[in-house]
């Protein structure tokens, strides 16, 4: 099993580096499947709420907030919309959805205020639809936008768990969310995400390094190429921080047709370019506690 897992990583790095990355990866999976399951359980949620209620309550950061998500699995749409309930003021939700599922999703969210649908071609997983939305200008008026998608990763045993953990870490409790959003009061904050989903070991280039360099060259960001990305492409971001990618005018046709690919596609390369785009325009990438990654 270890040999099979190792072969999925980029092979142009020393064996010792590969083993460290694999060990770290399995340690994180062990934490997710033990402490993580407790964290997202009903008992865990109650405990987090009780702890958060102790002491002075945080004030809402002075940032304009929105949520965006690509909804492939329609039954998860309301789970995403419900995340905004921790905010006392209205938070708009922008949902991209495959063209053939748009009508059904429209019925599911009918009557729910401040939810906007953006039907899109089923290419590039969540990435291509995201750029169609970003390039529309719909997100321009916000300081911090939460990027999510209905990730199930059916090829992984713990696919659902990973999604639930990401949702919980990024926007599962008010005190923690306010602490995260506080970083966006700093004008140089570009992306903020969960440290445990941040990948910077060279093995995680996998089959994408050459294409990432090509994209960086088009962004005039060659000097900022290094590996560091939020696996699963879920994080908070400042729309302005992604201008270098937005200016590439990415269209669905630039992404491969959906064929269940696990690596080496345009969307896998772009996933590794969000941070490069931010760094190239002078923005920082931080964890949920505001520490620079």
mmCIF file of C-alpha atoms in Angstrom:
data_model
loop_
_atom_site.group_PDB
_atom_site.id
_atom_site.type_symbol
_atom_site.label_atom_id
_atom_site.label_comp_id
_atom_site.label_asym_id
_atom_site.label_seq_id
_atom_site.Cartn_x
_atom_site.Cartn_y
_atom_site.Cartn_z
ATOM 1 C CA UNK A 1 0.000 0.000 0.000
ATOM 2 C CA UNK A 2 2.843 2.373 0.855
ATOM 3 C CA UNK A 3 4.539 1.657 -2.490
ATOM 4 C CA UNK A 4 1.305 2.346 -4.373
ATOM 5 C CA UNK A 5 0.781 5.604 -2.491
ATOM 6 C CA UNK A 6 4.396 6.701 -3.006
ATOM 7 C CA UNK A 7 4.217 6.161 -6.751
ATOM 8 C CA UNK A 8 1.461 8.764 -7.013
ATOM 9 C CA UNK A 9 3.869 11.482 -5.899
ATOM 10 C CA UNK A 10 6.382 13.330 -8.033
ATOM 11 C CA UNK A 11 9.425 11.101 -8.527
ATOM 12 C CA UNK A 12 12.052 13.807 -9.075
ATOM 13 C CA UNK A 13 12.703 14.297 -5.347
ATOM 14 C CA UNK A 14 14.946 12.365 -2.936
ATOM 15 C CA UNK A 15 13.555 9.233 -1.351
ATOM 16 C CA UNK A 16 14.005 10.683 2.143
ATOM 17 C CA UNK A 17 11.863 13.699 1.206
ATOM 18 C CA UNK A 18 9.203 11.421 -0.236
ATOM 19 C CA UNK A 19 9.135 9.315 2.925
ATOM 20 C CA UNK A 20 8.799 12.392 5.152
ATOM 21 C CA UNK A 21 5.895 13.635 3.066
ATOM 22 C CA UNK A 22 4.208 10.238 3.103
ATOM 23 C CA UNK A 23 4.658 9.930 6.870
ATOM 24 C CA UNK A 24 3.199 13.401 7.399
ATOM 25 C CA UNK A 25 0.318 12.594 5.060
ATOM 26 C CA UNK A 26 -0.624 9.423 6.949
ATOM 27 C CA UNK A 27 -0.293 11.195 10.290
ATOM 28 C CA UNK A 28 -2.772 13.833 9.113
ATOM 29 C CA UNK A 29 -5.140 11.133 7.877
ATOM 30 C CA UNK A 30 -4.898 9.411 11.270
ATOM 31 C CA UNK A 31 -5.738 12.688 13.035
ATOM 32 C CA UNK A 32 -8.645 13.294 10.667
ATOM 33 C CA UNK A 33 -10.084 9.844 11.230
ATOM 34 C CA UNK A 34 -9.820 10.074 15.030
ATOM 35 C CA UNK A 35 -9.808 13.617 16.409
ATOM 36 C CA UNK A 36 -11.378 14.913 13.199
ATOM 37 C CA UNK A 37 -14.400 12.657 13.495
ATOM 38 C CA UNK A 38 -14.861 13.790 17.086
ATOM 39 C CA UNK A 39 -14.454 17.438 16.041
ATOM 40 C CA UNK A 40 -17.314 17.308 13.516
ATOM 41 C CA UNK A 41 -19.580 15.100 15.624
ATOM 42 C CA UNK A 42 -22.636 16.513 17.375
ATOM 43 C CA UNK A 43 -20.853 16.256 20.728
ATOM 44 C CA UNK A 44 -17.805 17.983 19.265
ATOM 45 C CA UNK A 45 -19.885 20.832 17.871
ATOM 46 C CA UNK A 46 -21.609 21.359 21.225
ATOM 47 C CA UNK A 47 -18.294 21.372 23.055
ATOM 48 C CA UNK A 48 -16.793 23.884 20.624
ATOM 49 C CA UNK A 49 -19.801 26.164 21.063
ATOM 50 C CA UNK A 50 -19.579 25.960 24.854
ATOM 51 C CA UNK A 51 -15.860 26.756 24.847
ATOM 52 C CA UNK A 52 -16.352 29.628 22.410
ATOM 53 C CA UNK A 53 -19.035 31.125 24.675
ATOM 54 C CA UNK A 54 -16.546 31.500 27.546
ATOM 55 C CA UNK A 55 -15.002 34.925 27.945
ATOM 56 C CA UNK A 56 -15.389 38.091 25.854
ATOM 57 C CA UNK A 57 -17.118 37.567 22.547
ATOM 58 C CA UNK A 58 -15.294 38.738 19.429
ATOM 59 C CA UNK A 59 -16.611 41.557 17.305
ATOM 60 C CA UNK A 60 -17.277 40.965 13.649
ATOM 61 C CA UNK A 61 -14.282 42.063 11.549
ATOM 62 C CA UNK A 62 -14.854 45.043 9.275
ATOM 63 C CA UNK A 63 -14.767 43.092 6.013
ATOM 64 C CA UNK A 64 -17.378 42.433 3.350
ATOM 65 C CA UNK A 65 -18.006 38.681 3.206
ATOM 66 C CA UNK A 66 -19.471 36.270 0.646
ATOM 67 C CA UNK A 67 -19.510 32.520 0.046
ATOM 68 C CA UNK A 68 -19.060 30.786 -3.278
ATOM 69 C CA UNK A 69 -19.283 27.077 -4.005
ATOM 70 C CA UNK A 70 -19.477 24.724 -6.939
ATOM 71 C CA UNK A 71 -22.429 22.391 -6.428
ATOM 72 C CA UNK A 72 -22.050 19.108 -8.257
ATOM 73 C CA UNK A 73 -23.764 17.063 -5.547
ATOM 74 C CA UNK A 74 -27.061 18.886 -5.163
ATOM 75 C CA UNK A 75 -27.961 17.346 -1.807
ATOM 76 C CA UNK A 76 -25.092 19.312 -0.229
ATOM 77 C CA UNK A 77 -26.272 22.744 -1.381
ATOM 78 C CA UNK A 78 -28.212 23.557 1.789
ATOM 79 C CA UNK A 79 -25.312 22.364 3.951
ATOM 80 C CA UNK A 80 -23.179 25.033 2.296
ATOM 81 C CA UNK A 81 -25.815 27.755 2.512
ATOM 82 C CA UNK A 82 -26.291 27.004 6.225
ATOM 83 C CA UNK A 83 -22.663 27.939 6.928
ATOM 84 C CA UNK A 84 -23.582 31.612 6.677
ATOM 85 C CA UNK A 85 -25.922 31.292 9.667
ATOM 86 C CA UNK A 86 -23.065 32.063 12.047
ATOM 87 C CA UNK A 87 -22.983 35.645 10.728
ATOM 88 C CA UNK A 88 -25.487 38.099 12.198
ATOM 89 C CA UNK A 89 -25.867 40.004 8.930
ATOM 90 C CA UNK A 90 -26.858 38.741 5.460
ATOM 91 C CA UNK A 91 -24.080 36.974 3.557
ATOM 92 C CA UNK A 92 -24.673 36.349 -0.154
ATOM 93 C CA UNK A 93 -23.982 32.893 -1.565
ATOM 94 C CA UNK A 94 -22.917 32.387 -5.177
ATOM 95 C CA UNK A 95 -23.379 28.829 -6.444
ATOM 96 C CA UNK A 96 -21.992 27.504 -9.706
ATOM 97 C CA UNK A 97 -23.674 24.351 -10.967
ATOM 98 C CA UNK A 98 -23.421 22.102 -14.053
ATOM 99 C CA UNK A 99 -25.852 23.099 -16.779
ATOM 100 C CA UNK A 100 -27.807 19.845 -16.588
ATOM 101 C CA UNK A 101 -28.351 20.249 -12.840
ATOM 102 C CA UNK A 102 -29.188 23.942 -12.719
ATOM 103 C CA UNK A 103 -32.958 23.561 -12.949
ATOM 104 C CA UNK A 104 -33.091 21.075 -10.083
ATOM 105 C CA UNK A 105 -30.821 23.218 -7.914
ATOM 106 C CA UNK A 106 -33.021 26.204 -8.659
ATOM 107 C CA UNK A 107 -35.965 24.301 -7.182
ATOM 108 C CA UNK A 108 -33.911 23.274 -4.129
ATOM 109 C CA UNK A 109 -32.913 26.853 -3.244
ATOM 110 C CA UNK A 110 -36.171 28.510 -4.298
ATOM 111 C CA UNK A 111 -37.235 31.070 -1.726
ATOM 112 C CA UNK A 112 -33.876 31.216 0.042
ATOM 113 C CA UNK A 113 -32.727 34.855 -0.008
ATOM 114 C CA UNK A 114 -29.365 36.071 -1.279
ATOM 115 C CA UNK A 115 -28.522 32.876 -3.172
ATOM 116 C CA UNK A 116 -27.425 33.348 -6.786
ATOM 117 C CA UNK A 117 -26.963 30.537 -9.299
ATOM 118 C CA UNK A 118 -24.417 30.495 -12.117
ATOM 119 C CA UNK A 119 -24.938 27.508 -14.458
ATOM 120 C CA UNK A 120 -21.711 26.347 -16.079
ATOM 121 C CA UNK A 121 -20.284 23.638 -18.294
ATOM 122 C CA UNK A 122 -19.206 20.471 -16.476
ATOM 123 C CA UNK A 123 -15.482 20.881 -17.108
ATOM 124 C CA UNK A 124 -12.580 21.626 -14.804
ATOM 125 C CA UNK A 125 -14.394 20.370 -11.683
ATOM 126 C CA UNK A 126 -14.890 23.370 -9.365
ATOM 127 C CA UNK A 127 -12.025 25.402 -10.875
ATOM 128 C CA UNK A 128 -13.328 26.315 -14.338
ATOM 129 C CA UNK A 129 -16.794 27.342 -13.037
ATOM 130 C CA UNK A 130 -15.080 29.385 -10.323
ATOM 131 C CA UNK A 131 -13.196 31.441 -12.874
ATOM 132 C CA UNK A 132 -16.329 32.016 -14.917
ATOM 133 C CA UNK A 133 -17.866 33.475 -11.764
ATOM 134 C CA UNK A 134 -14.752 35.446 -10.810
ATOM 135 C CA UNK A 135 -14.419 36.959 -14.274
ATOM 136 C CA UNK A 136 -18.094 37.989 -14.237
ATOM 137 C CA UNK A 137 -17.239 40.599 -11.590
ATOM 138 C CA UNK A 138 -19.866 39.268 -9.167
ATOM 139 C CA UNK A 139 -17.274 38.959 -6.373
ATOM 140 C CA UNK A 140 -15.511 42.282 -6.892
ATOM 141 C CA UNK A 141 -17.253 44.090 -4.044
ATOM 142 C CA UNK A 142 -16.073 41.720 -1.316
ATOM 143 C CA UNK A 143 -12.972 41.681 0.893
ATOM 144 C CA UNK A 144 -13.132 37.993 1.866
ATOM 145 C CA UNK A 145 -14.854 35.199 -0.034
ATOM 146 C CA UNK A 146 -15.064 31.596 1.126
ATOM 147 C CA UNK A 147 -14.424 29.182 -1.753
ATOM 148 C CA UNK A 148 -15.985 25.750 -1.277
ATOM 149 C CA UNK A 149 -17.330 22.896 -3.348
ATOM 150 C CA UNK A 150 -19.314 19.721 -2.770
ATOM 151 C CA UNK A 151 -16.198 17.563 -2.603
ATOM 152 C CA UNK A 152 -16.940 13.906 -2.018
ATOM 153 C CA UNK A 153 -13.774 12.309 -3.456
ATOM 154 C CA UNK A 154 -15.535 8.955 -4.024
ATOM 155 C CA UNK A 155 -12.150 7.371 -4.805
ATOM 156 C CA UNK A 156 -11.166 7.943 -1.153
ATOM 157 C CA UNK A 157 -12.596 6.117 1.861
ATOM 158 C CA UNK A 158 -12.576 9.325 3.910
ATOM 159 C CA UNK A 159 -13.720 11.680 1.140
ATOM 160 C CA UNK A 160 -16.841 12.879 2.955
ATOM 161 C CA UNK A 161 -14.893 13.335 6.181
ATOM 162 C CA UNK A 162 -12.342 15.581 4.470
ATOM 163 C CA UNK A 163 -15.094 17.834 3.127
ATOM 164 C CA UNK A 164 -16.853 18.077 6.480
ATOM 165 C CA UNK A 165 -13.593 18.881 8.250
ATOM 166 C CA UNK A 166 -12.757 21.615 5.754
ATOM 167 C CA UNK A 167 -16.214 23.143 6.100
ATOM 168 C CA UNK A 168 -15.945 23.020 9.892
ATOM 169 C CA UNK A 169 -12.448 24.480 10.019
ATOM 170 C CA UNK A 170 -13.131 27.267 7.531
ATOM 171 C CA UNK A 171 -16.593 28.325 8.658
ATOM 172 C CA UNK A 172 -17.929 26.067 11.375
ATOM 173 C CA UNK A 173 -17.963 28.296 14.444
ATOM 174 C CA UNK A 174 -18.340 32.044 14.847
ATOM 175 C CA UNK A 175 -15.353 32.829 17.075
ATOM 176 C CA UNK A 176 -12.970 30.899 14.833
ATOM 177 C CA UNK A 177 -14.449 32.402 11.665
ATOM 178 C CA UNK A 178 -14.115 35.926 13.044
ATOM 179 C CA UNK A 179 -10.497 35.226 13.943
ATOM 180 C CA UNK A 180 -9.890 34.069 10.377
ATOM 181 C CA UNK A 181 -11.625 37.085 8.869
ATOM 182 C CA UNK A 182 -9.613 39.412 11.104
ATOM 183 C CA UNK A 183 -6.651 38.679 8.824
ATOM 184 C CA UNK A 184 -8.482 40.326 5.934
ATOM 185 C CA UNK A 185 -8.428 43.652 7.771
ATOM 186 C CA UNK A 186 -4.764 43.603 6.748
ATOM 187 C CA UNK A 187 -4.727 44.805 3.129
ATOM 188 C CA UNK A 188 -1.927 42.407 2.166
ATOM 189 C CA UNK A 189 -3.851 39.235 3.087
ATOM 190 C CA UNK A 190 -4.661 37.315 -0.079
ATOM 191 C CA UNK A 191 -5.545 33.738 0.882
ATOM 192 C CA UNK A 192 -6.314 32.108 4.230
ATOM 193 C CA UNK A 193 -6.782 28.387 4.703
ATOM 194 C CA UNK A 194 -6.427 25.387 6.973
ATOM 195 C CA UNK A 195 -2.773 24.575 7.658
ATOM 196 C CA UNK A 196 -3.445 20.816 7.639
ATOM 197 C CA UNK A 197 -4.630 21.033 4.017
ATOM 198 C CA UNK A 198 -1.627 23.124 2.887
ATOM 199 C CA UNK A 199 0.808 21.167 0.738
ATOM 200 C CA UNK A 200 4.358 22.412 0.206
ATOM 201 C CA UNK A 201 6.413 19.196 0.063
ATOM 202 C CA UNK A 202 7.947 18.846 -3.441
ATOM 203 C CA UNK A 203 6.337 15.426 -3.855
ATOM 204 C CA UNK A 204 2.973 17.183 -4.177
ATOM 205 C CA UNK A 205 3.930 18.661 -7.534
ATOM 206 C CA UNK A 206 2.854 15.242 -8.787
ATOM 207 C CA UNK A 207 2.331 15.546 -12.594
ATOM 208 C CA UNK A 208 1.723 19.296 -12.600
ATOM 209 C CA UNK A 209 5.064 21.087 -12.278
ATOM 210 C CA UNK A 210 5.691 21.808 -15.960
ATOM 211 C CA UNK A 211 2.196 23.153 -16.532
ATOM 212 C CA UNK A 212 2.348 25.319 -13.405
ATOM 213 C CA UNK A 213 5.544 26.911 -14.746
ATOM 214 C CA UNK A 214 3.813 27.563 -18.080
ATOM 215 C CA UNK A 215 0.876 29.246 -16.352
ATOM 216 C CA UNK A 216 3.222 31.285 -14.125
ATOM 217 C CA UNK A 217 5.074 32.496 -17.203
ATOM 218 C CA UNK A 218 1.786 33.697 -18.701
ATOM 219 C CA UNK A 219 1.092 35.533 -15.428
ATOM 220 C CA UNK A 220 4.592 37.100 -15.432
ATOM 221 C CA UNK A 221 5.045 35.344 -12.100
ATOM 222 C CA UNK A 222 8.026 33.080 -12.830
ATOM 223 C CA UNK A 223 9.965 34.532 -9.874
ATOM 224 C CA UNK A 224 7.207 33.488 -7.462
ATOM 225 C CA UNK A 225 6.888 29.824 -8.387
ATOM 226 C CA UNK A 226 7.098 27.550 -5.395
ATOM 227 C CA UNK A 227 4.888 24.757 -4.199
ATOM 228 C CA UNK A 228 2.327 25.746 -1.606
ATOM 229 C CA UNK A 229 -1.391 25.142 -2.101
ATOM 230 C CA UNK A 230 -4.530 24.246 -0.195
ATOM 231 C CA UNK A 231 -5.371 20.707 -1.261
ATOM 232 C CA UNK A 232 -9.019 20.497 -2.210
ATOM 233 C CA UNK A 233 -9.028 24.175 -3.304
ATOM 234 C CA UNK A 234 -11.135 25.354 -0.369
ATOM 235 C CA UNK A 235 -10.047 28.542 1.383
ATOM 236 C CA UNK A 236 -10.878 32.179 2.073
ATOM 237 C CA UNK A 237 -9.558 34.648 -0.501
ATOM 238 C CA UNK A 238 -9.523 38.300 -1.472
ATOM 239 C CA UNK A 239 -10.788 38.526 -5.081
ATOM 240 C CA UNK A 240 -8.195 41.184 -5.940
ATOM 241 C CA UNK A 241 -5.418 38.762 -4.925
ATOM 242 C CA UNK A 242 -6.297 36.504 -7.861
ATOM 243 C CA UNK A 243 -6.016 39.191 -10.528
ATOM 244 C CA UNK A 244 -2.964 37.538 -12.116
ATOM 245 C CA UNK A 245 -5.038 34.422 -12.820
ATOM 246 C CA UNK A 246 -8.160 36.353 -13.697
ATOM 247 C CA UNK A 247 -6.285 38.280 -16.361
ATOM 248 C CA UNK A 248 -5.545 35.007 -18.183
ATOM 249 C CA UNK A 249 -9.235 34.942 -19.161
ATOM 250 C CA UNK A 250 -9.549 31.233 -18.454
ATOM 251 C CA UNK A 251 -12.494 29.640 -20.250
ATOM 252 C CA UNK A 252 -14.067 26.175 -19.861
ATOM 253 C CA UNK A 253 -12.594 25.124 -23.204
ATOM 254 C CA UNK A 254 -9.088 25.444 -21.720
ATOM 255 C CA UNK A 255 -9.894 22.607 -19.292
ATOM 256 C CA UNK A 256 -10.019 18.917 -20.176
ATOM 257 C CA UNK A 257 -13.366 17.200 -20.583
ATOM 258 C CA UNK A 258 -14.420 15.381 -17.418
ATOM 259 C CA UNK A 259 -13.134 11.803 -17.353
ATOM 260 C CA UNK A 260 -12.588 11.131 -13.643
ATOM 261 C CA UNK A 261 -8.953 12.289 -13.775
ATOM 262 C CA UNK A 262 -7.038 12.188 -10.481
ATOM 263 C CA UNK A 263 -4.009 14.294 -11.524
ATOM 264 C CA UNK A 264 -2.233 16.092 -14.349
ATOM 265 C CA UNK A 265 -5.098 18.213 -15.679
ATOM 266 C CA UNK A 266 -5.482 21.951 -16.101
ATOM 267 C CA UNK A 267 -7.572 22.195 -12.952
ATOM 268 C CA UNK A 268 -4.924 20.362 -10.924
ATOM 269 C CA UNK A 269 -2.312 22.843 -12.174
ATOM 270 C CA UNK A 270 -4.480 25.888 -11.446
ATOM 271 C CA UNK A 271 -5.091 24.552 -7.928
ATOM 272 C CA UNK A 272 -1.341 25.027 -7.379
ATOM 273 C CA UNK A 273 -1.382 28.526 -8.918
ATOM 274 C CA UNK A 274 -3.778 30.346 -6.562
ATOM 275 C CA UNK A 275 -0.956 31.096 -4.128
ATOM 276 C CA UNK A 276 1.520 31.959 -6.896
ATOM 277 C CA UNK A 277 -0.940 34.479 -8.299
ATOM 278 C CA UNK A 278 -1.372 36.079 -4.862
ATOM 279 C CA UNK A 279 2.360 36.178 -4.100
ATOM 280 C CA UNK A 280 3.110 37.737 -7.490
ATOM 281 C CA UNK A 281 0.877 40.715 -6.658
ATOM 282 C CA UNK A 282 2.296 41.265 -3.175
ATOM 283 C CA UNK A 283 -0.297 39.371 -1.128
ATOM 284 C CA UNK A 284 0.366 36.955 1.720
ATOM 285 C CA UNK A 285 -0.983 33.462 2.284
ATOM 286 C CA UNK A 286 -1.949 32.693 5.877
ATOM 287 C CA UNK A 287 -3.348 29.935 8.043
ATOM 288 C CA UNK A 288 -6.571 30.227 10.029
ATOM 289 C CA UNK A 289 -4.718 31.885 12.921
ATOM 290 C CA UNK A 290 -3.324 34.605 10.662
ATOM 291 C CA UNK A 291 0.212 33.175 10.517
ATOM 292 C CA UNK A 292 2.003 33.522 7.196
ATOM 293 C CA UNK A 293 2.564 30.240 5.386
#
